[in-house]
Short mmCIF file of C-alpha atoms in Angstrom, two decimals:
data_model
loop_
_atom_site.label_atom_id
_atom_site.label_comp_id
_atom_site.label_asym_id
_atom_site.label_seq_id
_atom_site.Cartn_x
_atom_site.Cartn_y
_atom_site.Cartn_z
CA GLY A 1 13.83 -69.61 11.81
CA ALA A 2 12.01 -69.67 8.50
CA VAL A 3 13.31 -67.21 5.94
CA VAL A 4 11.33 -65.55 3.16
CA SER A 5 13.22 -63.33 0.86
CA GLN A 6 11.35 -60.79 -1.41
CA HIS A 7 12.89 -58.85 -4.23
CA PRO A 8 13.03 -56.06 -5.16
CA SER A 9 12.19 -54.06 -2.01
CA TRP A 10 11.46 -50.91 -4.00
CA VAL A 11 10.81 -50.22 -7.61
CA ILE A 12 9.71 -47.12 -9.36
CA CYS A 13 8.71 -47.28 -13.06
CA LYS A 14 6.73 -45.57 -15.79
CA SER A 15 3.01 -46.14 -16.47
CA GLY A 16 2.55 -49.21 -18.94
CA THR A 17 5.63 -51.05 -17.71
CA SER A 18 5.21 -54.62 -16.45
CA VAL A 19 6.97 -55.38 -13.05
CA LYS A 20 7.87 -58.70 -11.62
CA ILE A 21 8.39 -59.47 -7.81
CA GLU A 22 10.01 -62.40 -6.62
CA CYS A 23 9.36 -64.36 -3.51
CA ARG A 24 11.76 -67.10 -2.34
CA SER A 25 11.72 -69.34 0.62
CA LEU A 26 15.28 -69.83 1.62
CA ASP A 27 15.31 -72.66 4.14
CA PHE A 28 12.08 -74.61 3.69
CA GLN A 29 9.82 -75.81 0.83
CA ALA A 30 6.97 -73.57 0.29
CA THR A 31 4.09 -75.53 -0.85
CA THR A 32 1.91 -72.65 -0.66
CA MET A 33 2.61 -68.99 -1.16
CA PHE A 34 0.23 -66.07 -0.71
CA TRP A 35 0.46 -62.47 -2.23
CA TYR A 36 -0.90 -59.55 -0.40
CA ARG A 37 -1.43 -55.89 -1.11
CA GLN A 38 -1.33 -53.35 1.57
CA PHE A 39 -2.48 -49.63 1.19
CA PRO A 40 -1.03 -46.95 3.50
CA LYS A 41 -2.16 -47.33 7.15
CA GLN A 42 -4.38 -50.31 6.22
CA SER A 43 -4.26 -53.99 6.86
CA LEU A 44 -3.19 -56.70 4.37
CA MET A 45 -5.57 -57.67 1.61
CA LEU A 46 -5.18 -61.08 0.27
CA MET A 47 -4.80 -61.08 -3.65
CA ALA A 48 -4.12 -64.71 -4.33
CA THR A 49 -2.91 -68.02 -3.13
CA SER A 50 -0.61 -70.22 -5.25
CA ASN A 51 0.26 -73.87 -4.66
CA GLU A 52 3.47 -75.18 -6.28
CA GLY A 53 2.71 -76.55 -9.74
CA SER A 54 -0.92 -75.39 -9.77
CA LYS A 55 -2.69 -72.32 -11.03
CA ALA A 56 -3.07 -69.41 -8.53
CA THR A 57 -6.43 -68.98 -6.77
CA TYR A 58 -7.46 -65.26 -6.91
CA GLU A 59 -9.53 -63.49 -4.50
CA GLN A 60 -12.74 -61.81 -5.61
CA GLY A 61 -12.09 -58.54 -7.36
CA VAL A 62 -8.46 -59.29 -8.16
CA GLU A 63 -7.81 -59.45 -11.89
CA LYS A 64 -5.93 -62.45 -12.77
CA ASP A 65 -4.74 -60.99 -16.12
CA LYS A 66 -3.36 -58.13 -14.48
CA PHE A 67 -1.66 -59.75 -11.70
CA LEU A 68 0.07 -62.90 -13.10
CA ILE A 69 1.34 -65.35 -10.51
CA ASN A 70 3.70 -68.15 -11.15
CA HIS A 71 4.75 -70.75 -8.63
CA ALA A 72 6.99 -73.02 -10.69
CA SER A 73 9.16 -74.35 -7.78
CA LEU A 74 8.96 -75.14 -4.01
CA THR A 75 11.08 -72.11 -3.34
CA LEU A 76 10.00 -69.57 -5.86
CA SER A 77 6.78 -67.58 -6.66
CA THR A 78 6.67 -64.52 -8.78
CA LEU A 79 3.90 -61.79 -9.16
CA THR A 80 3.96 -59.85 -12.32
CA VAL A 81 2.06 -56.61 -12.43
CA THR A 82 1.30 -56.27 -16.12
CA SER A 83 0.97 -52.99 -17.77
CA ALA A 84 1.15 -51.18 -14.49
CA HIS A 85 -0.66 -47.76 -13.87
CA PRO A 86 -0.45 -45.34 -10.92
CA GLU A 87 -3.49 -47.00 -9.23
CA ASP A 88 -1.36 -50.08 -8.98
CA SER A 89 1.19 -48.31 -6.69
CA SER A 90 1.15 -50.09 -3.43
CA PHE A 91 3.13 -52.13 -0.94
CA TYR A 92 3.04 -55.84 -2.03
CA ILE A 93 4.01 -58.61 0.38
CA CYS A 94 4.24 -62.37 -0.07
CA SER A 95 4.20 -65.11 2.45
CA ALA A 96 4.95 -68.83 2.28
CA ARG A 97 4.27 -71.83 4.33
CA ASP A 98 5.13 -75.48 4.11
CA ASN A 99 2.64 -78.27 4.13
CA SER A 100 2.67 -78.83 7.94
CA ASN A 101 0.72 -76.64 10.36
CA GLN A 102 3.52 -74.06 10.71
CA PRO A 103 2.54 -70.35 10.33
CA GLN A 104 2.94 -68.30 7.19
CA HIS A 105 6.31 -66.44 7.04
CA PHE A 106 6.33 -63.14 5.35
CA GLY A 107 8.86 -61.44 3.07
CA ASP A 108 9.90 -57.73 3.69
CA GLY A 109 7.63 -56.47 1.00
CA THR A 110 8.06 -54.59 -2.31
CA ARG A 111 7.13 -50.86 -2.55
CA LEU A 112 5.87 -50.31 -6.06
CA SER A 113 5.55 -46.81 -7.42
CA ILE A 114 4.19 -46.19 -10.90
CA LEU A 115 4.72 -42.75 -12.24
CA GLY B 1 -18.16 -63.51 6.74
CA GLU B 2 -14.93 -63.23 8.83
CA ASP B 3 -14.29 -59.95 10.58
CA VAL B 4 -11.44 -59.27 12.82
CA GLU B 5 -11.39 -56.01 14.72
CA GLN B 6 -8.63 -54.20 16.61
CA SER B 7 -8.31 -50.81 18.32
CA LEU B 8 -6.20 -48.44 16.07
CA PHE B 9 -3.88 -46.99 18.43
CA LEU B 10 -2.21 -47.60 21.93
CA SER B 11 0.30 -45.48 23.64
CA VAL B 12 2.41 -46.62 26.61
CA ARG B 13 5.39 -45.56 28.49
CA GLU B 14 8.60 -47.34 28.28
CA GLY B 15 8.72 -50.07 31.09
CA ASP B 16 5.05 -50.42 31.28
CA SER B 17 2.92 -53.37 29.97
CA SER B 18 0.98 -53.08 26.71
CA VAL B 19 -2.08 -54.94 26.09
CA ILE B 20 -3.36 -55.14 22.46
CA ASN B 21 -6.79 -56.62 21.88
CA CYS B 22 -8.44 -58.36 19.08
CA THR B 23 -11.93 -59.67 18.50
CA TYR B 24 -12.98 -62.09 15.81
CA THR B 25 -16.23 -63.54 14.66
CA ASP B 26 -15.42 -66.92 13.10
CA SER B 27 -15.91 -69.60 15.70
CA SER B 28 -14.17 -72.17 13.65
CA SER B 29 -10.72 -70.64 13.92
CA THR B 30 -7.83 -73.13 14.33
CA TYR B 31 -4.96 -70.92 14.95
CA LEU B 32 -4.69 -67.14 15.96
CA TYR B 33 -1.52 -65.25 15.29
CA TRP B 34 0.19 -62.04 16.30
CA TYR B 35 2.36 -60.36 13.78
CA LYS B 36 4.42 -57.21 14.17
CA GLN B 37 5.13 -54.73 11.30
CA GLU B 38 7.79 -52.09 11.39
CA PRO B 39 7.60 -49.11 9.02
CA GLY B 40 8.24 -50.13 5.38
CA ALA B 41 8.76 -53.84 6.38
CA GLY B 42 7.09 -57.03 6.11
CA LEU B 43 5.34 -58.95 8.83
CA GLN B 44 7.25 -60.70 11.67
CA LEU B 45 5.62 -63.54 13.33
CA LEU B 46 5.66 -62.97 17.12
CA THR B 47 3.60 -65.73 18.42
CA TYR B 48 0.59 -67.91 17.73
CA ILE B 49 -1.94 -70.03 19.74
CA PHE B 50 -4.02 -72.99 18.92
CA SER B 51 -7.75 -72.55 19.45
CA ASN B 52 -7.94 -75.20 22.18
CA MET B 53 -5.55 -73.16 24.36
CA ASP B 54 -6.25 -70.43 26.71
CA MET B 55 -2.93 -68.98 27.24
CA LYS B 56 0.62 -68.99 25.84
CA GLN B 57 3.59 -67.28 27.19
CA ASP B 58 6.93 -66.54 25.23
CA GLN B 59 9.30 -64.40 27.13
CA ARG B 60 7.89 -60.98 27.36
CA LEU B 61 4.78 -61.92 25.33
CA THR B 62 1.65 -63.40 26.80
CA VAL B 63 -1.32 -64.34 24.50
CA LEU B 64 -4.68 -64.90 26.19
CA LEU B 65 -7.63 -66.46 24.36
CA ASN B 66 -11.24 -66.32 25.38
CA LYS B 67 -13.08 -68.52 22.83
CA LYS B 68 -16.34 -67.91 24.38
CA ASP B 69 -16.22 -64.16 23.74
CA LYS B 70 -13.99 -64.54 20.62
CA HIS B 71 -11.31 -62.34 22.23
CA LEU B 72 -7.65 -62.52 21.78
CA SER B 73 -5.07 -60.36 23.54
CA LEU B 74 -1.28 -59.77 23.46
CA ARG B 75 0.42 -58.47 26.44
CA ILE B 76 3.96 -57.08 26.08
CA ALA B 77 5.74 -56.89 29.45
CA ASP B 78 8.46 -54.26 30.05
CA THR B 79 7.62 -52.42 26.85
CA GLN B 80 10.61 -50.98 25.03
CA THR B 81 10.91 -48.31 22.40
CA GLY B 82 11.87 -51.00 19.92
CA ASP B 83 8.42 -52.59 20.36
CA SER B 84 6.95 -49.41 18.55
CA ALA B 85 5.14 -50.88 15.60
CA ILE B 86 1.77 -51.86 14.09
CA TYR B 87 0.59 -55.26 15.54
CA PHE B 88 -1.74 -57.54 13.61
CA CYS B 89 -3.79 -60.38 14.76
CA ALA B 90 -4.82 -62.94 12.26
CA GLU B 91 -7.01 -65.88 12.25
CA ARG B 92 -6.80 -69.11 10.38
CA PHE B 93 -10.00 -70.98 10.11
CA THR B 94 -11.09 -74.37 8.99
CA GLY B 95 -12.25 -74.55 5.44
CA GLY B 96 -10.33 -71.49 4.50
CA GLY B 97 -7.59 -73.06 2.62
CA ASN B 98 -5.10 -72.04 5.19
CA LYS B 99 -5.74 -68.47 4.43
CA LEU B 100 -5.40 -65.84 6.96
CA THR B 101 -7.89 -63.05 7.91
CA PHE B 102 -6.00 -60.15 9.37
CA GLY B 103 -7.24 -57.57 11.81
CA THR B 104 -7.14 -53.82 11.14
CA GLY B 105 -3.89 -53.45 12.99
CA THR B 106 -2.99 -51.63 16.20
CA GLN B 107 -0.24 -48.99 16.25
CA LEU B 108 1.68 -49.10 19.45
CA LYS B 109 3.80 -46.03 20.36
CA VAL B 110 6.18 -46.39 23.22
CA GLU B 111 7.12 -43.08 24.79
CA LEU B 112 9.98 -42.41 27.13
#
């Protein structure tokens, strides 16, 4: 089945640091990738949608200068949390799909803790 | 706007059937999905159903869709302790740019 790899799985860093999270589709071409944020005991909140080779489309209320998304190839998208602060601590999950009607497949998530 | 609701918690005994319910409001849904999330992990796709179907069965999983009532359910037969997790329904609707709208999630606890 379709596999999406997300890295790192857990990161702890100091306030003010920028953190990059990678999302890779291992066995299919991901024309579209999605980035979600999940708070404890809550559902997933879509942050942005990225199509390969295009600028990401951000959801309302998500700061694009804070959460930089790059989708430069059909197998890799990155999310960079710039100048992270404690309120950015969360579980970030990516998903990917190809250009057919197949479902989104999710990575295992990245737990980000900002001290 | 879209709104997907689920009950928050369900507890069943091992070996019993579990039924997790989901209601949605967008009548233009195309696909409806069930995902499973274990603690600290991402989402695992369990099954999905196209909106013109009423039922789909896949081994222990049965999905029922009532379009008139905008109600989706997931039945897990012979529930095992390994089924304990949070279950999310999600809808994908026309004009949504392939985005998914997730339900609030149902925590399933399977007791011995």
